[in-house]
CSV table of C-alpha atoms in Angstrom, one decimal:
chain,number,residue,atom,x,y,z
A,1,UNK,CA,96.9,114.7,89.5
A,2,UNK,CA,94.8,117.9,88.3
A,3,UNK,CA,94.5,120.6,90.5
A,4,UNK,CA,91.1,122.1,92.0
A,5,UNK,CA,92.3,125.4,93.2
A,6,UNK,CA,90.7,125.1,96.5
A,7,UNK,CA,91.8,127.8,98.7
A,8,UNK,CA,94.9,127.5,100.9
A,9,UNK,CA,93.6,127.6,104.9
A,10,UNK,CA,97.0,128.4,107.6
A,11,UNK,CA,94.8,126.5,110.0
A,12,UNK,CA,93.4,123.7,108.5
A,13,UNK,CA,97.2,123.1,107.0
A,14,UNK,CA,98.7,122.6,111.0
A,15,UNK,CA,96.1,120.9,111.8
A,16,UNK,CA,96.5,118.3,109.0
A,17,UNK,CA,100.1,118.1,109.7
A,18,UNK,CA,99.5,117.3,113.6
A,19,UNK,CA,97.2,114.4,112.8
A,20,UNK,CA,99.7,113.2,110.6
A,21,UNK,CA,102.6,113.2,112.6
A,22,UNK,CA,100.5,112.5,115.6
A,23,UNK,CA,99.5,109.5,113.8
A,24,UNK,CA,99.7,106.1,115.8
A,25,UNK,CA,102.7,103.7,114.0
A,26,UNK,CA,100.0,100.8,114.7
A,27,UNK,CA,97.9,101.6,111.6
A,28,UNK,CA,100.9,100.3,109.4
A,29,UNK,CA,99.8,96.7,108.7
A,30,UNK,CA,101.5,94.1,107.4
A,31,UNK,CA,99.6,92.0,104.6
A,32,UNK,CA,100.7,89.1,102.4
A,33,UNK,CA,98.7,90.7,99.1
A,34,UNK,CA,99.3,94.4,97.4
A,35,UNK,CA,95.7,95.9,99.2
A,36,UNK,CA,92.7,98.2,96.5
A,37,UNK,CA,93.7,101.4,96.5
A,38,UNK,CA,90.0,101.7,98.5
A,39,UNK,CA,91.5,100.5,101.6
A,40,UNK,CA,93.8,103.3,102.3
A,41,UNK,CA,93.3,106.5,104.4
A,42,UNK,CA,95.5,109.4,104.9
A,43,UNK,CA,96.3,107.6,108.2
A,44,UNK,CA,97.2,104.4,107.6
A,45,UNK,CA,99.3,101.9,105.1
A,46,UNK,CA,100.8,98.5,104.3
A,47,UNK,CA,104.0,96.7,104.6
A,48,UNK,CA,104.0,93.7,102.1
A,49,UNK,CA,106.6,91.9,99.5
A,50,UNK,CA,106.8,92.9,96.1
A,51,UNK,CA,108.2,93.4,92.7
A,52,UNK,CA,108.8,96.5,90.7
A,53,UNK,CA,110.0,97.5,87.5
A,54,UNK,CA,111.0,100.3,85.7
A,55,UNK,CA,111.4,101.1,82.1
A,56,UNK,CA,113.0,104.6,81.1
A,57,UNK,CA,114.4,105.6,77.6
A,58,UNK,CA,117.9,106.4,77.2
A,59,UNK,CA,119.3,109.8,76.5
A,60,UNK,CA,115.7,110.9,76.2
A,61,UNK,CA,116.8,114.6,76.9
A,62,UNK,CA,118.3,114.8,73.5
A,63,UNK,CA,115.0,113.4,71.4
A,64,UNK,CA,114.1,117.2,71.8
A,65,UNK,CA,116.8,118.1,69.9
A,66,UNK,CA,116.4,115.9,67.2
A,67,UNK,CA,112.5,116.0,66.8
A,68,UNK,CA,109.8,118.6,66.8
A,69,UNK,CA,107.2,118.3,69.1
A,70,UNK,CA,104.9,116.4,67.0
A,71,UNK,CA,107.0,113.6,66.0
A,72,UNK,CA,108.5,113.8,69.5
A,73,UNK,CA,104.6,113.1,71.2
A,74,UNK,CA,103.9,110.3,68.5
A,75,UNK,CA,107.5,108.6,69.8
A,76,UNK,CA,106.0,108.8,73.7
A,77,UNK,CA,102.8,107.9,72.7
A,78,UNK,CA,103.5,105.0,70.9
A,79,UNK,CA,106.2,104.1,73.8
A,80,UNK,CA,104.4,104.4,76.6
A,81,UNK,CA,100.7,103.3,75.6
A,82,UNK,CA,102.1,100.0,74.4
A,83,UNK,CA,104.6,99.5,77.9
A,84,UNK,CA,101.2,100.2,80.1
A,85,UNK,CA,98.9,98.1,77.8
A,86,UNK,CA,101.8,95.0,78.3
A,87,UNK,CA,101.6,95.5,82.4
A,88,UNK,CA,97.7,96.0,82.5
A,89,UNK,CA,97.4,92.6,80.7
A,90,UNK,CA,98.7,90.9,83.9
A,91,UNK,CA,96.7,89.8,86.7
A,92,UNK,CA,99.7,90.4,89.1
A,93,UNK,CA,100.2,93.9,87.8
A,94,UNK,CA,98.6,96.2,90.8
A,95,UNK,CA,100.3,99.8,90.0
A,96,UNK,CA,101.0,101.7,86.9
A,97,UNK,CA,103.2,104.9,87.0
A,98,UNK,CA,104.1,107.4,84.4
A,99,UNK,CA,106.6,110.1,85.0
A,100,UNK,CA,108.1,111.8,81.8
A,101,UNK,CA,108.8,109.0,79.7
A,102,UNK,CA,109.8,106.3,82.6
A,103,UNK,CA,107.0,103.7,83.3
A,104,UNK,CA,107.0,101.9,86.1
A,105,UNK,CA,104.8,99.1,87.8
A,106,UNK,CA,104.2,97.2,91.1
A,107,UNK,CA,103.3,93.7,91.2
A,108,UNK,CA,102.8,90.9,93.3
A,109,UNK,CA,105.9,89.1,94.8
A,110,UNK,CA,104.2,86.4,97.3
A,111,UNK,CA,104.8,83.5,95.3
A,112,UNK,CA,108.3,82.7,93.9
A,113,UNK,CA,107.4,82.0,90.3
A,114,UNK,CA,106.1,85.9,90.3
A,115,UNK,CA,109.8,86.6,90.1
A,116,UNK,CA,109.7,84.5,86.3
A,117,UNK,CA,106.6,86.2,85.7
A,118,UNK,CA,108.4,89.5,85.7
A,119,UNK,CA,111.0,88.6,83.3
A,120,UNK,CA,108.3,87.3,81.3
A,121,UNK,CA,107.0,91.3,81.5
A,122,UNK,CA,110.4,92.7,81.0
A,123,UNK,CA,110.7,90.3,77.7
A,124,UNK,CA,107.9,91.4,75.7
A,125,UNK,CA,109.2,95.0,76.7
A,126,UNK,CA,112.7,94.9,75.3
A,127,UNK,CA,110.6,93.0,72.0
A,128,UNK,CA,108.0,95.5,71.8
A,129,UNK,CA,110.5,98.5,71.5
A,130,UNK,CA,112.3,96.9,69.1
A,131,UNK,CA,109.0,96.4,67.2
A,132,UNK,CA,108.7,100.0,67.1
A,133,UNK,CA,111.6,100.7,66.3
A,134,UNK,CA,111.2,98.9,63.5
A,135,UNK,CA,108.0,100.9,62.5
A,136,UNK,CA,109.2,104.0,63.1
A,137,UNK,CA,112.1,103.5,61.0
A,138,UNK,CA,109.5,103.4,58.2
A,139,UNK,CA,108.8,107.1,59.2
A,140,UNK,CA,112.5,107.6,59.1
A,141,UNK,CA,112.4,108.2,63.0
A,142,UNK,CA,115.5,107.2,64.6
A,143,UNK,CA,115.4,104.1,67.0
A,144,UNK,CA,115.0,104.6,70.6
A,145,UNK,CA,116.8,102.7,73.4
A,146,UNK,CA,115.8,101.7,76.6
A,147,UNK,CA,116.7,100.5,80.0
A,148,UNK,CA,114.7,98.0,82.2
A,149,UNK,CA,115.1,97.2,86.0
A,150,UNK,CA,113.6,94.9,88.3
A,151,UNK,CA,113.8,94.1,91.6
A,152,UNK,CA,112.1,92.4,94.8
A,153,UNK,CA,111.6,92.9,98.3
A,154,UNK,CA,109.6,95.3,101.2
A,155,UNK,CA,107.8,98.4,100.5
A,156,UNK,CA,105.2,100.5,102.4
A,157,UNK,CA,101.9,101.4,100.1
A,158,UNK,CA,100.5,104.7,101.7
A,159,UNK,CA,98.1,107.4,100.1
A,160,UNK,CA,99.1,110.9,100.8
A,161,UNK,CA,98.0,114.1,98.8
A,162,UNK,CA,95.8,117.3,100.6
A,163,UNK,CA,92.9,115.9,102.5
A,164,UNK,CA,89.8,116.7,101.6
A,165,UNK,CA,90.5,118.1,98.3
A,166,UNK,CA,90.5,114.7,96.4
A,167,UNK,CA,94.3,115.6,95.0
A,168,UNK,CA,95.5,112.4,96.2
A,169,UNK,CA,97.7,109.6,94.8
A,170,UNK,CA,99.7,106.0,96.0
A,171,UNK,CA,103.2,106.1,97.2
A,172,UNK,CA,105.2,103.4,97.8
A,173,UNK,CA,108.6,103.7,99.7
A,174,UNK,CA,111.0,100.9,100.5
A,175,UNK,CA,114.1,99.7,99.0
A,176,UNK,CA,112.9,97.4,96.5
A,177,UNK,CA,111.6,100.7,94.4
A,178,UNK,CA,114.7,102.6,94.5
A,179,UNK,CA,116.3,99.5,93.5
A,180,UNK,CA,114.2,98.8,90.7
A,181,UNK,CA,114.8,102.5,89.6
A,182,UNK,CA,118.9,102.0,89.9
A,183,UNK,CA,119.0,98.7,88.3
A,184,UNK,CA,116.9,100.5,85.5
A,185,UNK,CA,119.2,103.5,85.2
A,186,UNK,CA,122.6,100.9,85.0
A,187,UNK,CA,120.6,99.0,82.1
A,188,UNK,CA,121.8,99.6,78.4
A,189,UNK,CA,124.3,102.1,79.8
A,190,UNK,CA,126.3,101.2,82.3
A,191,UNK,CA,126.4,97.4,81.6
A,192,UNK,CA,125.6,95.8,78.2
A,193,UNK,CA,122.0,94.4,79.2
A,194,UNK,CA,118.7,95.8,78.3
A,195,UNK,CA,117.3,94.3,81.3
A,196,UNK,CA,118.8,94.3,84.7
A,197,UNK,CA,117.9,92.5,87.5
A,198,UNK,CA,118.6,91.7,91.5
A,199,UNK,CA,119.8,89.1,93.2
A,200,UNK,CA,116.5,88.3,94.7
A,201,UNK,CA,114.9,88.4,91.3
A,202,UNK,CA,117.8,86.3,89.7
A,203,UNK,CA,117.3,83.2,92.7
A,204,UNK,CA,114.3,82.8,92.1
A,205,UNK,CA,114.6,81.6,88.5
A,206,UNK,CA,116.6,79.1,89.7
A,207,UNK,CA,114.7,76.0,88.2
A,208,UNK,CA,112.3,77.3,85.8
A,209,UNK,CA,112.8,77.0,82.2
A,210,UNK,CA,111.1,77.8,78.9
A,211,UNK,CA,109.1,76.5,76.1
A,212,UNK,CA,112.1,74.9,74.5
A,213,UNK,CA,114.3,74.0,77.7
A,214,UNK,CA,115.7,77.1,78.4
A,215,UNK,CA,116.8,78.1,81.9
A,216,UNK,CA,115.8,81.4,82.7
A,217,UNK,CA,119.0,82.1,84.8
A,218,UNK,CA,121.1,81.2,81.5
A,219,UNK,CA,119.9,84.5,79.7
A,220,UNK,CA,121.7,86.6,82.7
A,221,UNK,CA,125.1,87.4,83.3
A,222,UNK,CA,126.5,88.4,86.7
A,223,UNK,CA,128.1,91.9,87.3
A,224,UNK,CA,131.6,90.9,88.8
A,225,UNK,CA,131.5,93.8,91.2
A,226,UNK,CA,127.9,94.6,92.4
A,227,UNK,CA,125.0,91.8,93.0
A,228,UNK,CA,123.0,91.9,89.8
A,229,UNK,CA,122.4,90.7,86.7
A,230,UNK,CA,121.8,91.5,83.2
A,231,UNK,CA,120.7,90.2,79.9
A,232,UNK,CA,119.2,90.7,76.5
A,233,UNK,CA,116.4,88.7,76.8
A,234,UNK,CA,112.9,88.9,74.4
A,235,UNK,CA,109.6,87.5,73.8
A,236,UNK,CA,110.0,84.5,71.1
A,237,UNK,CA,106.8,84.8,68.9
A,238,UNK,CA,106.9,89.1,69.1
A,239,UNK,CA,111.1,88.7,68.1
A,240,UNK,CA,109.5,85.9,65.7
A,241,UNK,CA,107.0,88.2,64.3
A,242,UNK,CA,109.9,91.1,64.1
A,243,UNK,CA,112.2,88.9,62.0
A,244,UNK,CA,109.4,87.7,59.6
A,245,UNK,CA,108.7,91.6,58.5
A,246,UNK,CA,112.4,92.4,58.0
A,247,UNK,CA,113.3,89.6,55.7
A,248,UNK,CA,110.1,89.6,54.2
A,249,UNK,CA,110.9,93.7,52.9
């Protein structure tokens, strides 16, 4: 969010405070669709099922030590135009977030198969950073590794930011993000798996299979002490594609 300047006022700020907390718990509705962004105020907000997922490179506080800034910006760039342009693409995708180089999104969880959906997302992910990887090894840029987590359940989609000023942006709170963002920090770290996933996530696979016959919940193994999963699991025709150039060199 860019910044306006707009002067600070004592008591404009308590009075902004008291109609917040002053706020009836009423205007909290619960929907069965992620809402626009155009029905929120700063006084009200939704309760409603969905999925999010988080991607964040690993050991990304040490690329500064290895690159100059340049090289370092082209790496991010690349990274993270190419993670949003995968979400944006689907029609389920609602919320796109971008905080150093984690990107994370929100997307619709009210039907079941949304849950294959986002392994579907997570796929082309893990394929598109080996992709560049690939490239960038041609600049003789080291590889980068990343971490993907997704899970499902409640959140709560406010807006909050200073009224009146038009600095303003979407939270959402609830369990499901936080355990996206865990799930996402355990990935290619803490258990073998590139992507991780819940238990929610990992149920509702049950059934669905690939082009070729594959069961989704084949490519997931479960942790033997905690309820998730994980798994190596890419998009066919991009891994296809990624093969081709290698033994083609």
């Amino acid at each position: 969010m860019e910044t306006n300047h707009k002067k600070y006022d004592f008591e404009k700020s308590l009075e902004r405070m008291d109609d917040i907390l002053d706020a009836s718990d009423t205007n909290y509705e619960e929907v069965d669709e992620i809402p626009s962004r155009s029905e929120l105020t700063f006084t009200n907000g939704f309760y409603m099922d969905c999925n999010a997922i988080f991607v964040d490179i690993r050991d990304s506080s040490e690329l500064p030590d290895r690159y100059y800034r340049p090289t370092l910006a082209k790496i991010y760039r690349a990274y993270i135009s190419e993670i949003v342009a995968i979400m944006n693409s689907y029609e389920i995708c609602k919320e796109i977030n971008i905080v150093g180089d984690c990107v994370s999104g929100i997307f619709e969880a009210n039907k079941k198969e949304y849950s294959k959906t986002m392994v579907d997302v997570a796929a082309q992910i893990n394929s598109l950073v080996k992709i560049l990887n690939y490239k960038m090894s041609k600049k003789n840029i080291d590889p980068i590794k990343i971490g993907i987590g997704i899970a499902k359940g409640r959140a709560l989609m406010i807006k909050a930011g200073f009224s009146g000023s038009g600095i303003n942006d979407v939270v959402w709170m609830g369990d499901v993000v936080n355990e996206a963002s865990n799930l996402c920090g355990l990935a290619n770290k803490d258990v073998p798996g590139v992507i991780v996933i819940s238990e929610k996530i990992y149920s509702d696979l049950e059934g669905y299979e690939n082009f070729y016959g594959e069961k989704y919940q084949s490519w997931f193994q479960r942790n033997l002490f905690q309820s998730y999963y994980y798994g190596d699991v890419v998009n066919i025709s991009m891994n296809d594609w990624l093969e081709q150039q290698i033994n083609n060199q």
